[in-house]
mmCIF file of C-alpha atoms and ligand atoms in Angstrom:
data_model
loop_
_atom_site.group_PDB
_atom_site.id
_atom_site.type_symbol
_atom_site.label_atom_id
_atom_site.label_comp_id
_atom_site.label_asym_id
_atom_site.label_seq_id
_atom_site.Cartn_x
_atom_site.Cartn_y
_atom_site.Cartn_z
ATOM 1 C CA MET D 26 -131.872 -277.664 -90.686
ATOM 2 C CA TYR D 27 -129.469 -277.810 -87.749
ATOM 3 C CA ASP D 28 -126.291 -275.757 -87.165
ATOM 4 C CA LEU D 29 -124.332 -278.840 -86.266
ATOM 5 C CA THR D 30 -124.503 -282.636 -86.182
ATOM 6 C CA VAL D 31 -122.761 -284.449 -83.341
ATOM 7 C CA ILE D 32 -121.976 -287.970 -84.531
ATOM 8 C CA ILE D 33 -121.576 -290.557 -81.773
ATOM 9 C CA PRO D 34 -120.478 -293.997 -82.997
ATOM 10 C CA THR D 35 -121.486 -296.760 -80.622
ATOM 11 C CA PHE D 36 -121.068 -300.429 -80.114
ATOM 12 C CA LYS D 37 -122.285 -301.904 -76.850
ATOM 13 C CA GLU D 38 -122.403 -298.630 -74.971
ATOM 14 C CA GLU D 39 -125.486 -299.227 -72.809
ATOM 15 C CA ALA D 40 -123.552 -298.027 -69.767
ATOM 16 C CA ASN D 41 -122.609 -294.667 -71.302
ATOM 17 C CA ILE D 42 -125.054 -293.752 -74.037
ATOM 18 C CA ARG D 43 -127.737 -292.065 -71.964
ATOM 19 C CA ASN D 44 -125.235 -289.906 -70.101
ATOM 20 C CA ILE D 45 -123.236 -288.865 -73.140
ATOM 21 C CA VAL D 46 -126.297 -287.896 -75.179
ATOM 22 C CA THR D 47 -127.716 -285.950 -72.257
ATOM 23 C CA GLU D 48 -124.455 -284.147 -71.570
ATOM 24 C CA VAL D 49 -123.801 -283.275 -75.223
ATOM 25 C CA ASP D 50 -127.327 -281.946 -75.492
ATOM 26 C CA ALA D 51 -126.967 -279.870 -72.333
ATOM 27 C CA VAL D 52 -123.678 -278.311 -73.488
ATOM 28 C CA LEU D 53 -125.168 -277.328 -76.835
ATOM 29 C CA LYS D 54 -128.457 -276.029 -75.422
ATOM 30 C CA HIS D 55 -126.403 -273.934 -73.011
ATOM 31 C CA THR D 56 -124.490 -272.255 -75.836
ATOM 32 C CA GLY D 57 -127.526 -271.837 -78.078
ATOM 33 C CA ILE D 58 -126.262 -274.062 -80.896
ATOM 34 C CA GLU D 59 -129.058 -275.951 -82.653
ATOM 35 C CA ALA D 60 -127.572 -279.399 -82.845
ATOM 36 C CA GLU D 61 -128.677 -282.765 -84.079
ATOM 37 C CA ILE D 62 -127.254 -285.699 -82.145
ATOM 38 C CA LEU D 63 -126.781 -288.665 -84.450
ATOM 39 C CA VAL D 64 -125.988 -291.978 -82.797
ATOM 40 C CA VAL D 65 -124.551 -294.456 -85.300
ATOM 41 C CA ASP D 66 -124.789 -297.906 -83.820
ATOM 42 C CA ASP D 67 -123.477 -301.149 -85.261
ATOM 43 C CA ASN D 68 -126.529 -303.139 -84.193
ATOM 44 C CA SER D 69 -125.348 -303.547 -80.604
ATOM 45 C CA PRO D 70 -126.607 -306.748 -78.973
ATOM 46 C CA ASP D 71 -127.094 -304.947 -75.637
ATOM 47 C CA THR D 72 -129.717 -302.306 -74.815
ATOM 48 C CA THR D 73 -127.920 -299.346 -76.492
ATOM 49 C CA ILE D 74 -130.525 -299.122 -79.273
ATOM 50 C CA ALA D 75 -133.456 -299.312 -76.868
ATOM 51 C CA ILE D 76 -131.974 -296.538 -74.726
ATOM 52 C CA VAL D 77 -131.489 -294.251 -77.734
ATOM 53 C CA ASN D 78 -135.046 -294.913 -78.877
ATOM 54 C CA ASP D 79 -136.212 -294.010 -75.411
ATOM 55 C CA LEU D 80 -134.204 -290.755 -75.495
ATOM 56 C CA LYS D 81 -135.646 -289.918 -78.909
ATOM 57 C CA ALA D 82 -139.133 -289.898 -77.462
ATOM 58 C CA SER D 83 -138.333 -286.825 -75.391
ATOM 59 C CA MET D 84 -135.518 -285.298 -77.467
ATOM 60 C CA PRO D 85 -136.561 -284.486 -81.055
ATOM 61 C CA ASN D 86 -132.979 -283.605 -82.026
ATOM 62 C CA VAL D 87 -131.714 -287.115 -81.331
ATOM 63 C CA ASN D 88 -131.505 -289.455 -84.310
ATOM 64 C CA LEU D 89 -130.408 -293.067 -84.526
ATOM 65 C CA LEU D 90 -128.828 -294.916 -87.416
ATOM 66 C CA VAL D 91 -128.580 -298.659 -86.903
ATOM 67 C CA ARG D 92 -126.190 -300.392 -89.257
ATOM 68 C CA THR D 93 -126.398 -304.068 -90.002
ATOM 69 C CA THR D 94 -123.662 -304.584 -92.581
ATOM 70 C CA ASP D 95 -119.989 -303.680 -92.801
ATOM 71 C CA HIS D 96 -119.394 -303.499 -89.052
ATOM 72 C CA GLY D 97 -116.728 -300.995 -88.046
ATOM 73 C CA LEU D 98 -116.004 -297.716 -86.301
ATOM 74 C CA SER D 99 -114.695 -295.769 -89.306
ATOM 75 C CA GLN D 100 -117.449 -297.143 -91.523
ATOM 76 C CA SER D 101 -120.028 -295.985 -88.977
ATOM 77 C CA VAL D 102 -118.638 -292.452 -88.803
ATOM 78 C CA ALA D 103 -118.522 -292.227 -92.607
ATOM 79 C CA ASP D 104 -122.154 -293.400 -92.678
ATOM 80 C CA GLY D 105 -122.917 -290.682 -90.162
ATOM 81 C CA PHE D 106 -121.469 -288.087 -92.576
ATOM 82 C CA LEU D 107 -123.956 -289.261 -95.224
ATOM 83 C CA HIS D 108 -126.970 -289.182 -92.908
ATOM 84 C CA ALA D 109 -126.237 -285.966 -91.036
ATOM 85 C CA SER D 110 -128.715 -283.137 -91.594
ATOM 86 C CA SER D 111 -126.381 -280.161 -91.247
ATOM 87 C CA ASP D 112 -123.208 -278.804 -92.854
ATOM 88 C CA ILE D 113 -120.878 -279.110 -89.863
ATOM 89 C CA PHE D 114 -120.052 -282.389 -88.137
ATOM 90 C CA VAL D 115 -118.407 -283.187 -84.823
ATOM 91 C CA VAL D 116 -117.374 -286.771 -84.022
ATOM 92 C CA ILE D 117 -117.102 -287.802 -80.377
ATOM 93 C CA ASP D 118 -116.751 -291.146 -78.570
ATOM 94 C CA ALA D 119 -119.562 -292.382 -76.368
ATOM 95 C CA ASP D 120 -117.325 -293.350 -73.455
ATOM 96 C CA PHE D 121 -116.460 -289.839 -72.152
ATOM 97 C CA SER D 122 -112.876 -290.062 -73.368
ATOM 98 C CA HIS D 123 -113.545 -286.764 -75.143
ATOM 99 C CA PRO D 124 -114.934 -283.781 -73.211
ATOM 100 C CA PRO D 125 -118.290 -282.636 -74.665
ATOM 101 C CA ALA D 126 -117.593 -279.181 -73.218
ATOM 102 C CA LEU D 127 -115.159 -278.547 -76.093
ATOM 103 C CA ILE D 128 -117.779 -279.048 -78.824
ATOM 104 C CA PRO D 129 -118.922 -275.402 -78.930
ATOM 105 C CA LYS D 130 -115.310 -274.254 -79.290
ATOM 106 C CA MET D 131 -114.778 -276.645 -82.196
ATOM 107 C CA TYR D 132 -117.967 -275.442 -83.809
ATOM 108 C CA LYS D 133 -116.866 -271.815 -83.493
ATOM 109 C CA GLU D 134 -113.499 -272.586 -85.068
ATOM 110 C CA ILE D 135 -115.285 -274.074 -88.080
ATOM 111 C CA ARG D 136 -117.539 -271.047 -88.306
ATOM 112 C CA ALA D 137 -114.404 -268.893 -88.138
ATOM 113 C CA GLY D 138 -113.189 -270.410 -91.404
ATOM 114 C CA ASN D 139 -111.423 -273.653 -90.533
ATOM 115 C CA ASP D 140 -112.306 -276.763 -92.530
ATOM 116 C CA VAL D 141 -111.038 -279.251 -89.956
ATOM 117 C CA VAL D 142 -110.768 -278.788 -86.184
ATOM 118 C CA ILE D 143 -108.996 -281.500 -84.221
ATOM 119 C CA GLY D 144 -109.036 -282.260 -80.521
ATOM 120 C CA SER D 145 -105.355 -283.017 -79.910
ATOM 121 C CA ARG D 146 -103.836 -285.159 -77.182
ATOM 122 C CA TYR D 147 -100.305 -284.399 -78.310
ATOM 123 C CA MET D 148 -100.035 -280.623 -78.325
ATOM 124 C CA ASP D 149 -99.205 -278.317 -75.404
ATOM 125 C CA GLY D 150 -102.095 -278.510 -72.978
ATOM 126 C CA GLY D 151 -103.270 -281.894 -74.230
ATOM 127 C CA GLY D 152 -102.665 -285.280 -72.661
ATOM 128 C CA ILE D 153 -103.777 -288.792 -71.911
ATOM 129 C CA ARG D 154 -104.958 -290.013 -68.547
ATOM 130 C CA LYS D 155 -105.067 -293.587 -67.330
ATOM 131 C CA TRP D 156 -103.927 -295.333 -70.455
ATOM 132 C CA PRO D 157 -101.916 -298.515 -70.062
ATOM 133 C CA LEU D 158 -98.378 -298.372 -71.463
ATOM 134 C CA LYS D 159 -99.304 -300.715 -74.316
ATOM 135 C CA ARG D 160 -102.050 -298.374 -75.523
ATOM 136 C CA ARG D 161 -99.733 -295.377 -75.298
ATOM 137 C CA VAL D 162 -97.072 -297.098 -77.362
ATOM 138 C CA ILE D 163 -99.555 -298.203 -80.044
ATOM 139 C CA SER D 164 -101.015 -294.713 -80.198
ATOM 140 C CA LEU D 165 -97.612 -293.030 -80.454
ATOM 141 C CA GLY D 166 -96.649 -295.392 -83.290
ATOM 142 C CA ALA D 167 -99.878 -294.646 -85.147
ATOM 143 C CA THR D 168 -99.438 -290.923 -84.579
ATOM 144 C CA PHE D 169 -95.856 -290.998 -85.851
ATOM 145 C CA LEU D 170 -96.934 -292.693 -89.098
ATOM 146 C CA GLY D 171 -99.788 -290.257 -89.527
ATOM 147 C CA ARG D 172 -97.504 -287.275 -88.967
ATOM 148 C CA LEU D 173 -95.297 -288.349 -91.846
ATOM 149 C CA LEU D 174 -98.276 -287.581 -94.079
ATOM 150 C CA PHE D 175 -99.403 -284.494 -92.135
ATOM 151 C CA PRO D 176 -96.375 -283.001 -90.352
ATOM 152 C CA ASP D 177 -98.213 -279.877 -89.244
ATOM 153 C CA ILE D 178 -100.824 -281.845 -87.325
ATOM 154 C CA THR D 179 -99.892 -283.121 -83.870
ATOM 155 C CA ASP D 180 -102.750 -285.636 -83.562
ATOM 156 C CA PRO D 181 -103.851 -286.803 -87.033
ATOM 157 C CA VAL D 182 -105.482 -289.930 -85.611
ATOM 158 C CA SER D 183 -107.642 -288.316 -82.948
ATOM 159 C CA GLY D 184 -111.184 -289.635 -82.639
ATOM 160 C CA PHE D 185 -112.445 -286.201 -81.575
ATOM 161 C CA PHE D 186 -112.757 -283.713 -84.431
ATOM 162 C CA ALA D 187 -115.034 -281.405 -86.384
ATOM 163 C CA ILE D 188 -115.273 -280.936 -90.134
ATOM 164 C CA ARG D 189 -117.230 -278.993 -92.661
ATOM 165 C CA LYS D 190 -119.471 -281.178 -94.823
ATOM 166 C CA GLN D 191 -117.686 -280.032 -98.006
ATOM 167 C CA VAL D 192 -114.456 -281.631 -96.801
ATOM 168 C CA VAL D 193 -115.853 -285.106 -97.370
ATOM 169 C CA ALA D 194 -118.663 -284.398 -99.823
ATOM 170 C CA GLN D 195 -116.581 -285.416 -102.880
ATOM 171 C CA ALA D 196 -114.077 -287.651 -101.121
ATOM 172 C CA HIS D 197 -113.813 -291.321 -101.982
ATOM 173 C CA LEU D 198 -113.482 -292.493 -98.419
ATOM 174 C CA LYS D 199 -112.589 -296.125 -97.958
ATOM 175 C CA PRO D 200 -113.180 -296.274 -94.243
ATOM 176 C CA ARG D 201 -111.940 -299.183 -92.200
ATOM 177 C CA GLY D 202 -110.402 -299.652 -88.802
ATOM 178 C CA TYR D 203 -110.310 -296.916 -86.192
ATOM 179 C CA LYS D 204 -108.627 -293.943 -87.770
ATOM 180 C CA ILE D 205 -111.364 -292.191 -89.665
ATOM 181 C CA LEU D 206 -109.700 -288.797 -89.175
ATOM 182 C CA LEU D 207 -106.596 -289.874 -91.097
ATOM 183 C CA GLU D 208 -108.869 -290.990 -93.943
ATOM 184 C CA VAL D 209 -110.659 -287.630 -93.894
ATOM 185 C CA LEU D 210 -107.372 -285.689 -93.851
ATOM 186 C CA GLY D 211 -105.902 -287.877 -96.574
ATOM 187 C CA LYS D 212 -108.827 -287.944 -98.969
ATOM 188 C CA GLY D 213 -110.926 -284.927 -98.069
ATOM 189 C CA ILE D 214 -110.562 -281.488 -99.596
ATOM 190 C CA TRP D 215 -109.416 -278.986 -96.994
ATOM 191 C CA GLU D 216 -107.173 -276.010 -96.573
ATOM 192 C CA HIS D 217 -107.367 -274.616 -93.044
ATOM 193 C CA ASP D 218 -107.095 -276.658 -89.899
ATOM 194 C CA LYS D 219 -106.935 -275.894 -86.217
ATOM 195 C CA GLU D 220 -106.020 -278.042 -83.245
ATOM 196 C CA ILE D 221 -107.445 -277.660 -79.769
ATOM 197 C CA PRO D 222 -105.740 -279.437 -76.851
ATOM 198 C CA PHE D 223 -107.710 -281.782 -74.645
ATOM 199 C CA GLU D 224 -107.015 -284.430 -72.081
ATOM 200 C CA PHE D 225 -108.077 -287.882 -73.218
ATOM 201 C CA SER D 226 -109.314 -290.008 -70.339
ATOM 202 C CA ASP D 227 -109.776 -293.723 -70.706
ATOM 203 C CA ARG D 228 -113.268 -295.086 -70.333
ATOM 204 C CA GLU D 229 -114.540 -295.806 -66.827
ATOM 205 C CA ILE D 230 -117.201 -298.265 -67.966
ATOM 206 C CA GLY D 231 -117.405 -300.874 -70.715
ATOM 207 C CA SER D 232 -114.440 -302.153 -72.696
ATOM 208 C CA SER D 233 -112.264 -301.009 -75.582
ATOM 209 C CA LYS D 234 -112.765 -302.710 -78.922
ATOM 210 C CA LEU D 235 -109.243 -302.170 -80.226
ATOM 211 C CA LYS D 236 -107.695 -305.373 -81.571
ATOM 212 C CA ILE D 237 -104.496 -306.446 -83.361
ATOM 213 C CA LYS D 238 -106.437 -306.465 -86.621
ATOM 214 C CA THR D 239 -106.991 -302.740 -86.101
ATOM 215 C CA ILE D 240 -103.250 -302.079 -86.202
ATOM 216 C CA ILE D 241 -102.807 -304.015 -89.452
ATOM 217 C CA GLU D 242 -105.743 -302.174 -90.992
ATOM 218 C CA TYR D 243 -104.123 -298.897 -90.010
ATOM 219 C CA ALA D 244 -100.870 -299.739 -91.803
ATOM 220 C CA GLN D 245 -102.909 -300.612 -94.918
ATOM 221 C CA GLN D 246 -104.751 -297.336 -94.613
ATOM 222 C CA VAL D 247 -101.520 -295.297 -94.530
ATOM 223 C CA VAL D 248 -100.311 -297.045 -97.705
ATOM 224 C CA ASP D 249 -103.691 -296.527 -99.338
ATOM 225 C CA ILE D 250 -103.746 -292.790 -98.548
ATOM 226 C CA THR D 251 -100.180 -292.446 -99.842
ATOM 227 C CA LEU D 252 -101.148 -294.029 -103.176
ATOM 228 C CA TYR D 253 -104.353 -292.008 -103.316
ATOM 229 C CA SER D 254 -102.420 -288.774 -102.875
ATOM 230 C CA PHE D 255 -100.383 -289.482 -106.021
ATOM 231 C CA THR D 256 -103.486 -289.620 -108.192
ATOM 232 C CA HIS D 257 -105.569 -286.953 -106.429
ATOM 233 C CA ARG D 258 -103.583 -283.779 -106.625
ATOM 234 C CA GLN D 259 -105.994 -281.666 -104.629
ATOM 235 C CA SER D 260 -105.456 -283.830 -101.536
ATOM 236 C CA ALA D 261 -103.519 -282.521 -98.563
ATOM 237 C CA ALA D 262 -101.020 -285.392 -98.657
ATOM 238 C CA TRP D 263 -100.099 -284.323 -102.189
ATOM 239 C CA ARG D 264 -99.159 -280.912 -100.827
ATOM 240 C CA GLU D 265 -96.592 -282.740 -98.712
ATOM 241 C CA TRP D 266 -95.277 -284.796 -101.640
ATOM 242 C CA LYS D 267 -94.772 -281.599 -103.592
ATOM 243 C CA ARG D 268 -92.478 -280.426 -100.814
ATOM 244 C CA VAL D 269 -90.558 -283.703 -100.927
ATOM 245 C CA PHE D 270 -90.022 -283.302 -104.696
ATOM 246 C CA LYS D 271 -88.916 -279.686 -104.321
ATOM 247 C CA PHE D 272 -86.571 -280.678 -101.528
ATOM 248 C CA GLY D 273 -85.146 -283.345 -103.867
ATOM 249 C CA ILE D 274 -84.643 -280.886 -106.724
ATOM 250 C CA VAL D 275 -82.885 -278.478 -104.354
ATOM 251 C CA GLY D 276 -80.761 -281.415 -103.155
ATOM 252 C CA ILE D 277 -79.686 -282.156 -106.727
ATOM 253 C CA SER D 278 -78.727 -278.496 -107.237
ATOM 254 C CA GLY D 279 -76.613 -278.826 -104.086
ATOM 255 C CA ILE D 280 -74.803 -281.863 -105.494
ATOM 256 C CA ILE D 281 -73.963 -279.904 -108.654
ATOM 257 C CA ILE D 282 -72.635 -276.966 -106.623
ATOM 258 C CA ASN D 283 -70.667 -279.246 -104.320
ATOM 259 C CA GLN D 284 -69.005 -281.007 -107.237
ATOM 260 C CA GLY D 285 -68.479 -277.785 -109.218
ATOM 261 C CA VAL D 286 -66.865 -275.912 -106.331
ATOM 262 C CA LEU D 287 -64.692 -278.893 -105.398
ATOM 263 C CA ILE D 288 -63.348 -279.266 -108.939
ATOM 264 C CA SER D 289 -62.881 -275.505 -109.437
ATOM 265 C CA LEU D 290 -60.994 -274.952 -106.183
ATOM 266 C CA LYS D 291 -58.828 -278.009 -106.701
ATOM 267 C CA GLU D 292 -58.054 -277.541 -110.399
ATOM 268 C CA TYR D 293 -57.942 -273.770 -110.785
ATOM 269 C CA ALA D 294 -57.204 -272.369 -107.342
ATOM 270 C CA GLY D 295 -54.744 -274.993 -106.194
ATOM 271 C CA PHE D 296 -56.627 -275.950 -102.994
ATOM 272 C CA SER D 297 -56.005 -279.328 -101.414
ATOM 273 C CA ILE D 298 -58.927 -281.744 -101.661
ATOM 274 C CA PRO D 299 -59.894 -281.653 -97.941
ATOM 275 C CA VAL D 300 -59.908 -277.861 -97.840
ATOM 276 C CA ALA D 301 -61.724 -277.569 -101.166
ATOM 277 C CA SER D 302 -64.286 -280.086 -99.962
ATOM 278 C CA VAL D 303 -65.088 -278.106 -96.813
ATOM 279 C CA PHE D 304 -65.874 -275.039 -98.942
ATOM 280 C CA ALA D 305 -67.802 -277.142 -101.448
ATOM 281 C CA ILE D 306 -69.959 -278.800 -98.803
ATOM 282 C CA GLU D 307 -70.647 -275.554 -96.974
ATOM 283 C CA LEU D 308 -71.608 -273.737 -100.163
ATOM 284 C CA ALA D 309 -73.915 -276.592 -101.105
ATOM 285 C CA ILE D 310 -75.594 -276.417 -97.701
ATOM 286 C CA LEU D 311 -76.029 -272.644 -98.030
ATOM 287 C CA ASN D 312 -77.446 -273.093 -101.531
ATOM 288 C CA ASN D 313 -79.885 -275.730 -100.321
ATOM 289 C CA PHE D 314 -80.926 -273.621 -97.373
ATOM 290 C CA ILE D 315 -81.688 -270.576 -99.482
ATOM 291 C CA TRP D 316 -83.818 -272.466 -102.019
ATOM 292 C CA ASN D 317 -85.642 -274.492 -99.420
ATOM 293 C CA ASP D 318 -86.357 -271.373 -97.406
ATOM 294 C CA LEU D 319 -87.585 -269.362 -100.384
ATOM 295 C CA TRP D 320 -89.227 -272.111 -102.390
ATOM 296 C CA THR D 321 -89.827 -275.547 -100.824
ATOM 297 C CA PHE D 322 -91.127 -274.177 -97.538
ATOM 298 C CA LYS D 323 -92.109 -270.694 -98.600
ATOM 299 C CA GLU D 324 -95.520 -270.871 -96.972
ATOM 300 C CA CYS D 325 -94.235 -272.034 -93.598
ATOM 301 C CA ASP D 326 -94.832 -269.554 -90.844
ATOM 302 C CA LYS D 327 -91.653 -267.556 -90.333
ATOM 303 C CA THR D 328 -93.169 -264.966 -88.070
ATOM 304 C CA GLN D 329 -93.200 -266.917 -84.846
ATOM 305 C CA LYS D 330 -90.638 -268.996 -83.008
ATOM 306 C CA LEU D 331 -88.297 -269.441 -85.967
ATOM 307 C CA SER D 332 -88.593 -265.912 -87.303
ATOM 308 C CA CYS D 333 -84.814 -265.439 -87.506
ATOM 309 C CA THR D 334 -83.245 -266.722 -90.717
ATOM 310 C CA TRP D 335 -79.949 -267.403 -88.907
ATOM 311 C CA HIS D 336 -81.783 -269.612 -86.468
ATOM 312 C CA ARG D 337 -83.288 -271.671 -89.298
ATOM 313 C CA LEU D 338 -79.925 -271.813 -91.050
ATOM 314 C CA LEU D 339 -78.244 -273.100 -87.907
ATOM 315 C CA LEU D 340 -80.859 -275.833 -87.515
ATOM 316 C CA PHE D 341 -80.497 -276.726 -91.175
ATOM 317 C CA GLU D 342 -76.703 -277.006 -90.811
ATOM 318 C CA VAL D 343 -77.006 -279.302 -87.806
ATOM 319 C CA VAL D 344 -79.657 -281.483 -89.438
ATOM 320 C CA SER D 345 -77.625 -281.671 -92.653
ATOM 321 C CA ALA D 346 -74.623 -282.824 -90.635
ATOM 322 C CA GLY D 347 -76.831 -285.609 -89.261
ATOM 323 C CA GLY D 348 -77.843 -286.546 -92.806
ATOM 324 C CA ALA D 349 -74.192 -286.634 -93.853
ATOM 325 C CA ILE D 350 -73.318 -288.902 -90.919
ATOM 326 C CA ILE D 351 -76.152 -291.281 -91.834
ATOM 327 C CA ASN D 352 -74.928 -291.366 -95.436
ATOM 328 C CA PHE D 353 -71.323 -291.925 -94.355
ATOM 329 C CA ALA D 354 -72.161 -294.591 -91.768
ATOM 330 C CA LEU D 355 -74.395 -296.572 -94.096
ATOM 331 C CA LEU D 356 -71.875 -296.476 -96.907
ATOM 332 C CA ASN D 357 -69.199 -297.888 -94.630
ATOM 333 C CA ILE D 358 -71.318 -300.400 -92.746
ATOM 334 C CA LEU D 359 -73.011 -301.806 -95.854
ATOM 335 C CA THR D 360 -69.754 -301.940 -97.812
ATOM 336 C CA PHE D 361 -67.383 -303.310 -95.193
ATOM 337 C CA SER D 362 -69.628 -305.379 -92.922
ATOM 338 C CA MET D 363 -72.199 -306.625 -95.388
ATOM 339 C CA ALA D 364 -70.132 -306.833 -98.565
ATOM 340 C CA ILE D 365 -72.596 -304.741 -100.553
ATOM 341 C CA ASP D 366 -71.217 -302.950 -103.624
ATOM 342 C CA TYR D 367 -70.098 -299.482 -102.468
ATOM 343 C CA ARG D 368 -72.038 -297.713 -105.208
ATOM 344 C CA ILE D 369 -75.298 -299.335 -104.147
ATOM 345 C CA ALA D 370 -74.413 -298.773 -100.483
ATOM 346 C CA ASN D 371 -73.882 -295.083 -101.199
ATOM 347 C CA ILE D 372 -77.246 -294.754 -102.967
ATOM 348 C CA ILE D 373 -78.944 -296.328 -99.937
ATOM 349 C CA GLY D 374 -77.007 -293.950 -97.699
ATOM 350 C CA ILE D 375 -77.971 -290.935 -99.804
ATOM 351 C CA LEU D 376 -81.659 -291.888 -99.803
ATOM 352 C CA LEU D 377 -81.774 -292.424 -96.044
ATOM 353 C CA GLY D 378 -79.805 -289.236 -95.431
ATOM 354 C CA PHE D 379 -82.286 -287.441 -97.682
ATOM 355 C CA GLY D 380 -85.217 -288.930 -95.769
ATOM 356 C CA TRP D 381 -83.660 -287.813 -92.486
ATOM 357 C CA ASN D 382 -82.993 -284.319 -93.787
ATOM 358 C CA PHE D 383 -86.522 -283.868 -95.054
ATOM 359 C CA VAL D 384 -88.392 -285.334 -92.105
ATOM 360 C CA VAL D 385 -86.288 -283.656 -89.413
ATOM 361 C CA ASN D 386 -86.103 -280.254 -91.098
ATOM 362 C CA ARG D 387 -89.836 -280.423 -91.671
ATOM 363 C CA ARG D 388 -90.373 -281.031 -87.984
ATOM 364 C CA ILE D 389 -87.962 -278.505 -86.535
ATOM 365 C CA THR D 390 -86.678 -275.995 -89.114
ATOM 366 C CA TRP D 391 -89.754 -275.172 -91.159
ATOM 367 C CA ILE D 392 -92.665 -275.796 -88.860
ATOM 368 C CA ARG D 393 -95.935 -274.083 -89.456
ATOM 369 C CA LYS D 394 -96.912 -273.182 -85.913
HETATM 370 N N1 GDP G 4 -120.553 -298.034 -84.658
HETATM 371 C C1 GDP G 4 -119.452 -298.531 -84.090
HETATM 372 N N2 GDP G 4 -118.903 -297.900 -83.018
HETATM 373 C C2 GDP G 4 -117.808 -298.444 -82.459
HETATM 374 C C3 GDP G 4 -117.199 -299.631 -82.925
HETATM 375 N N3 GDP G 4 -116.111 -299.882 -82.151
HETATM 376 C C4 GDP G 4 -116.048 -298.901 -81.254
HETATM 377 N N4 GDP G 4 -117.068 -298.035 -81.415
HETATM 378 C C5 GDP G 4 -117.357 -296.807 -80.658
HETATM 379 O O1 GDP G 4 -116.273 -295.926 -80.891
HETATM 380 C C6 GDP G 4 -115.901 -295.242 -79.707
HETATM 381 C C7 GDP G 4 -114.469 -295.569 -79.342
HETATM 382 O O2 GDP G 4 -114.366 -296.958 -79.079
HETATM 383 P P1 GDP G 4 -113.453 -297.550 -77.928
HETATM 384 O O3 GDP G 4 -113.674 -299.011 -77.932
HETATM 385 O O4 GDP G 4 -113.694 -296.810 -76.658
HETATM 386 O O5 GDP G 4 -112.013 -297.240 -78.483
HETATM 387 P P2 GDP G 4 -110.741 -296.735 -77.666
HETATM 388 O O6 GDP G 4 -111.149 -295.532 -76.912
HETATM 389 O O7 GDP G 4 -109.733 -296.471 -78.739
HETATM 390 O O8 GDP G 4 -110.375 -297.874 -76.783
HETATM 391 C C8 GDP G 4 -116.922 -295.655 -78.671
HETATM 392 O O9 GDP G 4 -117.967 -294.724 -78.695
HETATM 393 C C9 GDP G 4 -117.384 -297.008 -79.173
HETATM 394 O O10 GDP G 4 -118.689 -297.333 -78.749
HETATM 395 C C10 GDP G 4 -117.799 -300.271 -84.056
HETATM 396 O O11 GDP G 4 -117.341 -301.284 -84.536
HETATM 397 N N5 GDP G 4 -118.910 -299.673 -84.588
HETATM 398 MG MG1 MG G 5 -112.598 -295.370 -75.622
#
């Protein structure tokens, strides 16, 4: 039994495979981690398989899985999970885009109690070298979508990550496309995660296999994980939906307060409508802030950057103002420029304002780290 299995998915990597296996092995030998290296190849037509077989002759910890059906990167990694002979897995590309030197650190973070450890390109200290603009834009788009499901994770679509076997042992993975990590995060069972920054460098040799089809598959995957999270309540994405629902309930309480204060001040205290409305709106915002702070986002880390309640309140006020502007603008634009019924226009405005408030507050007011 090994301490760790390093899964290397390959397709036509004859130019890189010998070097990557050798380097991964050297790094692990150096740190004393007993690791299996599992190459999962999609029946490459070049000499990749022959090279791995050659390596196996002198390296007993190298194993090769050759797949002949259901070609695909995510499928290969998921197959690797099933064939690995240890309880901790690291996935790394064959083309040296991911630094093998970080593997021991990832392994230690898992041993320290994390379920998922992610090599992140998008956190402080991380980066991307030598990627054409087109690739950067595609990656940022994919990352943005993924972060809607996992707002605490800066790089939920990284190809460089480590997991505990239990994370995926019961998961009904439906791997396709390139983003196996998003599938693991969406359908696996996990609690603690850690990100480690690294600099992604584009391959020097060979060619990328990313195609347009990959992008479409990714969009399908995001929808699929969203639906899955509604029926599998132990999934991490469900944790996020619970916050959305709580945020919505708090929002409804704010509407009641807003309306109640407006009517009271106008009818019983003789305030003019504009003045009453300012008090009503501000009280509703304060109400919403208090409940969101104590309830919706109670487990968010309040000990670090945003430790001061006034600071969070100020952010919440500013973001709420943005939500109100979105609501107001949509109501007017849809009603007056597009001849949509004002009641429907207002509902659309409310929903988009709500979406803005949740997503932006989640990213800046109640962040975890
Ligand atoms: N098994 C398998 N591996 C693949 C497939 N496509 C890509 N890979 C491997 O996955 C890693 C990343 O692929 P790459 O083409 O470099 O993607 P990019 O870095 O996003 O451009 C490399 O190790 C590839 O050899 C595939 O269809 N099957
Ligand atoms: Mg690559």
